[in-house]
Amino acid sequence: AQSVTQLGSHVSVSEGALVLLRCNYSSSVPPYLFWYVQYPNQGLQLLLKYTSAATLVKGINGFEAEFKKSETSFHLTKPSAHMSDAAEYFCAVSDVQGAQKLVFGQGTRLTINP
Amino acid sequence: DSGVTQTPKHLITATGQRVTLRCSPRSGDLSVYWYQQSLDQGLQFLIQYYNGEERAKGNILERFSAQQFPDLHSELNLSSLELGDSALYFCASSVGTSGGLVEQFFGPGTRLTVL
């Protein structure tokens, strides 16, 4: 069964610092991978997705993620954090074939310090 | 705004009761998904419908049921409610169902509180 592990339930960085949110997946075949963001009292918004076209994926709001098959990782990065990036971030995986259900990690709450 | 609407926004009820959550997908989307977000279980997939038919099932309790109507809106029915059913319930929609490739757009959620 597919699964996703997000390392660190809380990450705190200073404004302007590098953001690194970690995600490792478990899947018998290369899956589709996603990062979603959830702002307070809102639904989930797609940041970016990996669908095997390119290993470095650029998303919205300056975020990007790199798919590393050898490490089964899909870490999310942003070079310079903004206060508006404070939110909860979810890594998710879905089947390449078959059902489209998303399997989510436990989430990482990102706090930005001024 | 994702284009997915959910009603009601908040729901407070008592144990043993039954509630219905409603979801309207984005215009043109045929697939609807239901997810539950709780503090102890995180975000979990419950069930998917495609053009009126059940397509996939996740960790959905027998006390829960869902359906998708001809106009493509969907309802999630929760019965014999327990305290542990308190959670945020999300609906998502997508255009089709081609093996995980298409993007799912999430609604704002319905927060259910069972007292």
PDB file of N, CA, C and O in Angstrom, chain A residues 32 34 36 38 41-46 49 51 88 90 94-106, chain B residues 31 33 35 37 40-43 45 48 56-57 88 90 94 96-104 106-108:
ATOM      1  N   TYR A  32       2.316   9.217  -8.574  1.00  0.00           N
ATOM      2  CA  TYR A  32       2.158  10.650  -8.712  1.00  0.00           C
ATOM      3  C   TYR A  32       2.266  11.251  -7.320  1.00  0.00           C
ATOM      4  O   TYR A  32       1.739  10.695  -6.355  1.00  0.00           O
ATOM      5  N   PHE A  34       2.162  14.914  -4.826  1.00  0.00           N
ATOM      6  CA  PHE A  34       1.566  16.244  -4.761  1.00  0.00           C
ATOM      7  C   PHE A  34       1.969  16.937  -3.458  1.00  0.00           C
ATOM      8  O   PHE A  34       2.211  16.292  -2.437  1.00  0.00           O
ATOM      9  N   TYR A  36       0.115  19.981  -1.188  1.00  0.00           N
ATOM     10  CA  TYR A  36      -1.023  20.866  -1.001  1.00  0.00           C
ATOM     11  C   TYR A  36      -0.734  21.785   0.179  1.00  0.00           C
ATOM     12  O   TYR A  36      -0.024  21.420   1.119  1.00  0.00           O
ATOM     13  N   GLN A  38      -2.735  24.295   3.105  1.00  0.00           N
ATOM     14  CA  GLN A  38      -4.012  24.616   3.755  1.00  0.00           C
ATOM     15  C   GLN A  38      -3.823  25.828   4.648  1.00  0.00           C
ATOM     16  O   GLN A  38      -3.119  25.755   5.661  1.00  0.00           O
ATOM     17  N   ASN A  41      -8.708  27.827   8.212  1.00  0.00           N
ATOM     18  CA  ASN A  41     -10.134  27.866   7.885  1.00  0.00           C
ATOM     19  C   ASN A  41     -10.403  27.830   6.385  1.00  0.00           C
ATOM     20  O   ASN A  41     -11.416  28.381   5.917  1.00  0.00           O
ATOM     21  N   GLN A  42      -9.514  27.214   5.640  1.00  0.00           N
ATOM     22  CA  GLN A  42      -9.714  27.088   4.204  1.00  0.00           C
ATOM     23  C   GLN A  42      -9.488  25.637   3.769  1.00  0.00           C
ATOM     24  O   GLN A  42      -8.982  24.810   4.534  1.00  0.00           O
ATOM     25  N   GLY A  43      -9.881  25.353   2.546  1.00  0.00           N
ATOM     26  CA  GLY A  43      -9.633  24.037   1.976  1.00  0.00           C
ATOM     27  C   GLY A  43      -8.203  23.912   1.493  1.00  0.00           C
ATOM     28  O   GLY A  43      -7.382  24.805   1.690  1.00  0.00           O
ATOM     29  N   LEU A  44      -7.909  22.797   0.870  1.00  0.00           N
ATOM     30  CA  LEU A  44      -6.568  22.538   0.385  1.00  0.00           C
ATOM     31  C   LEU A  44      -6.385  23.102  -1.020  1.00  0.00           C
ATOM     32  O   LEU A  44      -7.280  23.011  -1.856  1.00  0.00           O
ATOM     33  N   GLN A  45      -5.196  23.653  -1.246  1.00  0.00           N
ATOM     34  CA  GLN A  45      -4.869  24.206  -2.554  1.00  0.00           C
ATOM     35  C   GLN A  45      -3.614  23.513  -3.076  1.00  0.00           C
ATOM     36  O   GLN A  45      -2.639  23.357  -2.339  1.00  0.00           O
ATOM     37  N   LEU A  46      -3.652  23.113  -4.345  1.00  0.00           N
ATOM     38  CA  LEU A  46      -2.505  22.419  -4.920  1.00  0.00           C
ATOM     39  C   LEU A  46      -1.351  23.394  -5.144  1.00  0.00           C
ATOM     40  O   LEU A  46      -1.516  24.436  -5.772  1.00  0.00           O
ATOM     41  N   LYS A  49       2.749  19.338  -8.503  1.00  0.00           N
ATOM     42  CA  LYS A  49       2.589  17.891  -8.624  1.00  0.00           C
ATOM     43  C   LYS A  49       3.683  17.303  -9.499  1.00  0.00           C
ATOM     44  O   LYS A  49       4.193  17.963 -10.411  1.00  0.00           O
ATOM     45  N   THR A  51       4.434  14.214 -12.034  1.00  0.00           N
ATOM     46  CA  THR A  51       3.761  13.182 -12.829  1.00  0.00           C
ATOM     47  C   THR A  51       4.725  12.526 -13.800  1.00  0.00           C
ATOM     48  O   THR A  51       4.321  12.062 -14.858  1.00  0.00           O
ATOM     49  N   GLU A  88      -0.394  25.110   6.803  1.00  0.00           N
ATOM     50  CA  GLU A  88      -0.090  23.690   6.946  1.00  0.00           C
ATOM     51  C   GLU A  88       0.107  23.112   5.555  1.00  0.00           C
ATOM     52  O   GLU A  88      -0.649  23.417   4.627  1.00  0.00           O
ATOM     53  N   PHE A  90       0.748  19.662   3.129  1.00  0.00           N
ATOM     54  CA  PHE A  90       0.511  18.233   3.053  1.00  0.00           C
ATOM     55  C   PHE A  90       1.148  17.663   1.795  1.00  0.00           C
ATOM     56  O   PHE A  90       0.935  18.174   0.697  1.00  0.00           O
ATOM     57  N   SER A  94      -0.688   9.384  -5.123  1.00  0.00           N
ATOM     58  CA  SER A  94      -1.816   8.661  -5.702  1.00  0.00           C
ATOM     59  C   SER A  94      -1.303   7.672  -6.738  1.00  0.00           C
ATOM     60  O   SER A  94      -0.167   7.761  -7.191  1.00  0.00           O
ATOM     61  N   ASP A  95      -2.162   6.743  -7.081  1.00  0.00           N
ATOM     62  CA  ASP A  95      -1.798   5.710  -8.045  1.00  0.00           C
ATOM     63  C   ASP A  95      -1.611   6.295  -9.427  1.00  0.00           C
ATOM     64  O   ASP A  95      -2.344   7.190  -9.829  1.00  0.00           O
ATOM     65  N   VAL A  96      -0.655   5.760 -10.156  1.00  0.00           N
ATOM     66  CA  VAL A  96      -0.541   6.089 -11.571  1.00  0.00           C
ATOM     67  C   VAL A  96      -1.688   5.442 -12.326  1.00  0.00           C
ATOM     68  O   VAL A  96      -2.285   6.028 -13.215  1.00  0.00           O
ATOM     69  N   GLN A  97      -1.989   4.230 -11.962  1.00  0.00           N
ATOM     70  CA  GLN A  97      -3.117   3.529 -12.560  1.00  0.00           C
ATOM     71  C   GLN A  97      -4.186   3.375 -11.498  1.00  0.00           C
ATOM     72  O   GLN A  97      -3.914   3.371 -10.312  1.00  0.00           O
ATOM     73  N   GLY A  98      -5.409   3.198 -11.949  1.00  0.00           N
ATOM     74  CA  GLY A  98      -6.462   2.855 -11.007  1.00  0.00           C
ATOM     75  C   GLY A  98      -7.030   4.044 -10.266  1.00  0.00           C
ATOM     76  O   GLY A  98      -7.115   5.144 -10.797  1.00  0.00           O
ATOM     77  N   ALA A  99      -7.391   3.835  -9.029  1.00  0.00           N
ATOM     78  CA  ALA A  99      -8.127   4.823  -8.247  1.00  0.00           C
ATOM     79  C   ALA A  99      -7.324   6.092  -8.055  1.00  0.00           C
ATOM     80  O   ALA A  99      -6.102   6.064  -7.942  1.00  0.00           O
ATOM     81  N   GLN A 100      -8.030   7.199  -8.014  1.00  0.00           N
ATOM     82  CA  GLN A 100      -7.383   8.493  -7.889  1.00  0.00           C
ATOM     83  C   GLN A 100      -7.281   8.973  -6.463  1.00  0.00           C
ATOM     84  O   GLN A 100      -6.925  10.108  -6.243  1.00  0.00           O
ATOM     85  N   LYS A 101      -7.622   8.134  -5.511  1.00  0.00           N
ATOM     86  CA  LYS A 101      -7.624   8.640  -4.149  1.00  0.00           C
ATOM     87  C   LYS A 101      -6.239   9.130  -3.766  1.00  0.00           C
ATOM     88  O   LYS A 101      -5.212   8.581  -4.176  1.00  0.00           O
ATOM     89  N   LEU A 102      -6.233  10.210  -2.992  1.00  0.00           N
ATOM     90  CA  LEU A 102      -4.994  10.767  -2.484  1.00  0.00           C
ATOM     91  C   LEU A 102      -4.728  10.204  -1.093  1.00  0.00           C
ATOM     92  O   LEU A 102      -5.619  10.170  -0.248  1.00  0.00           O
ATOM     93  N   VAL A 103      -3.495   9.767  -0.879  1.00  0.00           N
ATOM     94  CA  VAL A 103      -3.065   9.332   0.444  1.00  0.00           C
ATOM     95  C   VAL A 103      -2.163  10.431   0.983  1.00  0.00           C
ATOM     96  O   VAL A 103      -1.115  10.729   0.390  1.00  0.00           O
ATOM     97  N   PHE A 104      -2.560  11.051   2.072  1.00  0.00           N
ATOM     98  CA  PHE A 104      -1.871  12.215   2.598  1.00  0.00           C
ATOM     99  C   PHE A 104      -0.917  11.855   3.730  1.00  0.00           C
ATOM    100  O   PHE A 104      -1.143  10.903   4.492  1.00  0.00           O
ATOM    101  N   GLY A 105       0.132  12.656   3.854  1.00  0.00           N
ATOM    102  CA  GLY A 105       0.961  12.616   5.044  1.00  0.00           C
ATOM    103  C   GLY A 105       0.264  13.331   6.185  1.00  0.00           C
ATOM    104  O   GLY A 105      -0.834  13.876   6.010  1.00  0.00           O
ATOM    105  N   GLN A 106       0.903  13.353   7.328  1.00  0.00           N
ATOM    106  CA  GLN A 106       0.283  13.930   8.523  1.00  0.00           C
ATOM    107  C   GLN A 106       0.309  15.454   8.540  1.00  0.00           C
ATOM    108  O   GLN A 106      -0.326  16.069   9.382  1.00  0.00           O
TER     109      GLN A 106
ATOM    110  N   SER B  31     -16.125  13.791 -11.285  1.00  0.00           N
ATOM    111  CA  SER B  31     -15.705  13.024 -10.101  1.00  0.00           C
ATOM    112  C   SER B  31     -15.845  13.851  -8.836  1.00  0.00           C
ATOM    113  O   SER B  31     -15.482  15.026  -8.809  1.00  0.00           O
ATOM    114  N   TYR B  33     -14.977  13.465  -4.581  1.00  0.00           N
ATOM    115  CA  TYR B  33     -14.287  12.712  -3.545  1.00  0.00           C
ATOM    116  C   TYR B  33     -14.672  13.294  -2.186  1.00  0.00           C
ATOM    117  O   TYR B  33     -14.849  14.506  -2.057  1.00  0.00           O
ATOM    118  N   TYR B  35     -13.253  13.434   1.836  1.00  0.00           N
ATOM    119  CA  TYR B  35     -12.133  13.210   2.754  1.00  0.00           C
ATOM    120  C   TYR B  35     -12.535  13.670   4.155  1.00  0.00           C
ATOM    121  O   TYR B  35     -13.312  14.605   4.319  1.00  0.00           O
ATOM    122  N   GLN B  37     -10.858  15.000   7.796  1.00  0.00           N
ATOM    123  CA  GLN B  37      -9.648  15.489   8.459  1.00  0.00           C
ATOM    124  C   GLN B  37      -9.908  15.589   9.952  1.00  0.00           C
ATOM    125  O   GLN B  37     -10.716  16.400  10.403  1.00  0.00           O
ATOM    126  N   ASP B  40      -6.617  13.096  15.171  1.00  0.00           N
ATOM    127  CA  ASP B  40      -5.895  11.843  15.420  1.00  0.00           C
ATOM    128  C   ASP B  40      -5.641  11.041  14.149  1.00  0.00           C
ATOM    129  O   ASP B  40      -4.631  10.332  14.050  1.00  0.00           O
ATOM    130  N   GLN B  41      -6.509  11.147  13.141  1.00  0.00           N
ATOM    131  CA  GLN B  41      -6.340  10.335  11.929  1.00  0.00           C
ATOM    132  C   GLN B  41      -5.748  11.101  10.761  1.00  0.00           C
ATOM    133  O   GLN B  41      -5.373  10.504   9.753  1.00  0.00           O
ATOM    134  N   GLY B  42      -5.675  12.422  10.869  1.00  0.00           N
ATOM    135  CA  GLY B  42      -5.177  13.208   9.750  1.00  0.00           C
ATOM    136  C   GLY B  42      -6.200  13.272   8.635  1.00  0.00           C
ATOM    137  O   GLY B  42      -7.402  13.158   8.869  1.00  0.00           O
ATOM    138  N   LEU B  43      -5.714  13.432   7.405  1.00  0.00           N
ATOM    139  CA  LEU B  43      -6.580  13.523   6.228  1.00  0.00           C
ATOM    140  C   LEU B  43      -6.739  12.139   5.618  1.00  0.00           C
ATOM    141  O   LEU B  43      -5.767  11.532   5.167  1.00  0.00           O
ATOM    142  N   PHE B  45      -9.005   9.576   2.914  1.00  0.00           N
ATOM    143  CA  PHE B  45      -9.953   9.408   1.827  1.00  0.00           C
ATOM    144  C   PHE B  45     -11.108   8.530   2.283  1.00  0.00           C
ATOM    145  O   PHE B  45     -10.911   7.476   2.901  1.00  0.00           O
ATOM    146  N   GLN B  48     -15.143   7.867  -3.435  1.00  0.00           N
ATOM    147  CA  GLN B  48     -15.151   8.606  -4.695  1.00  0.00           C
ATOM    148  C   GLN B  48     -16.330   8.174  -5.537  1.00  0.00           C
ATOM    149  O   GLN B  48     -16.652   6.979  -5.619  1.00  0.00           O
ATOM    150  N   ALA B  56     -14.431   4.338  -5.950  1.00  0.00           N
ATOM    151  CA  ALA B  56     -13.424   3.836  -5.018  1.00  0.00           C
ATOM    152  C   ALA B  56     -13.881   4.107  -3.593  1.00  0.00           C
ATOM    153  O   ALA B  56     -14.589   5.074  -3.327  1.00  0.00           O
ATOM    154  N   LYS B  57     -13.474   3.217  -2.712  1.00  0.00           N
ATOM    155  CA  LYS B  57     -13.853   3.324  -1.317  1.00  0.00           C
ATOM    156  C   LYS B  57     -12.607   3.291  -0.458  1.00  0.00           C
ATOM    157  O   LYS B  57     -11.689   2.510  -0.707  1.00  0.00           O
ATOM    158  N   LEU B  88     -13.318  17.702  10.223  1.00  0.00           N
ATOM    159  CA  LEU B  88     -13.556  18.556   9.061  1.00  0.00           C
ATOM    160  C   LEU B  88     -13.723  17.617   7.863  1.00  0.00           C
ATOM    161  O   LEU B  88     -12.872  16.756   7.615  1.00  0.00           O
ATOM    162  N   PHE B  90     -14.049  17.265   3.892  1.00  0.00           N
ATOM    163  CA  PHE B  90     -13.786  17.951   2.638  1.00  0.00           C
ATOM    164  C   PHE B  90     -14.387  17.188   1.472  1.00  0.00           C
ATOM    165  O   PHE B  90     -14.360  15.961   1.427  1.00  0.00           O
ATOM    166  N   SER B  94     -12.893  16.552  -9.599  1.00  0.00           N
ATOM    167  CA  SER B  94     -11.951  16.569 -10.721  1.00  0.00           C
ATOM    168  C   SER B  94     -12.708  16.276 -12.005  1.00  0.00           C
ATOM    169  O   SER B  94     -13.833  15.774 -11.971  1.00  0.00           O
ATOM    170  N   GLY B  96     -12.042  14.082 -14.504  1.00  0.00           N
ATOM    171  CA  GLY B  96     -12.281  12.695 -14.876  1.00  0.00           C
ATOM    172  C   GLY B  96     -11.705  11.764 -13.855  1.00  0.00           C
ATOM    173  O   GLY B  96     -11.615  12.086 -12.671  1.00  0.00           O
ATOM    174  N   THR B  97     -11.273  10.648 -14.327  1.00  0.00           N
ATOM    175  CA  THR B  97     -10.743   9.643 -13.416  1.00  0.00           C
ATOM    176  C   THR B  97      -9.661   8.830 -14.111  1.00  0.00           C
ATOM    177  O   THR B  97      -9.778   7.629 -14.244  1.00  0.00           O
ATOM    178  N   SER B  98      -8.600   9.518 -14.539  1.00  0.00           N
ATOM    179  CA  SER B  98      -7.555   8.835 -15.288  1.00  0.00           C
ATOM    180  C   SER B  98      -6.333   8.564 -14.419  1.00  0.00           C
ATOM    181  O   SER B  98      -5.286   9.184 -14.571  1.00  0.00           O
ATOM    182  N   GLY B  99      -6.504   7.674 -13.476  1.00  0.00           N
ATOM    183  CA  GLY B  99      -5.380   7.126 -12.743  1.00  0.00           C
ATOM    184  C   GLY B  99      -4.524   8.097 -11.965  1.00  0.00           C
ATOM    185  O   GLY B  99      -3.324   7.958 -11.895  1.00  0.00           O
ATOM    186  N   GLY B 100      -5.109   9.093 -11.352  1.00  0.00           N
ATOM    187  CA  GLY B 100      -4.343   9.937 -10.447  1.00  0.00           C
ATOM    188  C   GLY B 100      -3.698  11.136 -11.078  1.00  0.00           C
ATOM    189  O   GLY B 100      -3.063  11.933 -10.408  1.00  0.00           O
ATOM    190  N   LEU B 101      -3.852  11.305 -12.380  1.00  0.00           N
ATOM    191  CA  LEU B 101      -3.175  12.405 -13.064  1.00  0.00           C
ATOM    192  C   LEU B 101      -3.904  13.734 -12.890  1.00  0.00           C
ATOM    193  O   LEU B 101      -3.292  14.784 -12.793  1.00  0.00           O
ATOM    194  N   VAL B 102      -5.235  13.678 -12.865  1.00  0.00           N
ATOM    195  CA  VAL B 102      -5.975  14.930 -12.856  1.00  0.00           C
ATOM    196  C   VAL B 102      -5.983  15.554 -11.472  1.00  0.00           C
ATOM    197  O   VAL B 102      -5.977  14.867 -10.456  1.00  0.00           O
ATOM    198  N   GLU B 103      -6.020  16.874 -11.455  1.00  0.00           N
ATOM    199  CA  GLU B 103      -5.971  17.616 -10.201  1.00  0.00           C
ATOM    200  C   GLU B 103      -7.319  17.560  -9.505  1.00  0.00           C
ATOM    201  O   GLU B 103      -8.365  17.678 -10.144  1.00  0.00           O
ATOM    202  N   GLN B 104      -7.287  17.389  -8.222  1.00  0.00           N
ATOM    203  CA  GLN B 104      -8.487  17.463  -7.409  1.00  0.00           C
ATOM    204  C   GLN B 104      -8.574  18.857  -6.795  1.00  0.00           C
ATOM    205  O   GLN B 104      -7.605  19.346  -6.223  1.00  0.00           O
ATOM    206  N   PHE B 106     -10.377  21.220  -4.016  1.00  0.00           N
ATOM    207  CA  PHE B 106     -11.021  21.012  -2.733  1.00  0.00           C
ATOM    208  C   PHE B 106     -11.964  22.157  -2.378  1.00  0.00           C
ATOM    209  O   PHE B 106     -11.668  23.330  -2.605  1.00  0.00           O
ATOM    210  N   GLY B 107     -13.076  21.783  -1.761  1.00  0.00           N
ATOM    211  CA  GLY B 107     -13.972  22.763  -1.196  1.00  0.00           C
ATOM    212  C   GLY B 107     -13.472  23.254   0.152  1.00  0.00           C
ATOM    213  O   GLY B 107     -12.467  22.744   0.661  1.00  0.00           O
ATOM    214  N   PRO B 108     -14.172  24.222   0.762  1.00  0.00           N
ATOM    215  CA  PRO B 108     -13.729  24.802   2.032  1.00  0.00           C
ATOM    216  C   PRO B 108     -13.979  23.909   3.238  1.00  0.00           C
ATOM    217  O   PRO B 108     -13.464  24.179   4.321  1.00  0.00           O
TER     218      PRO B 108
END
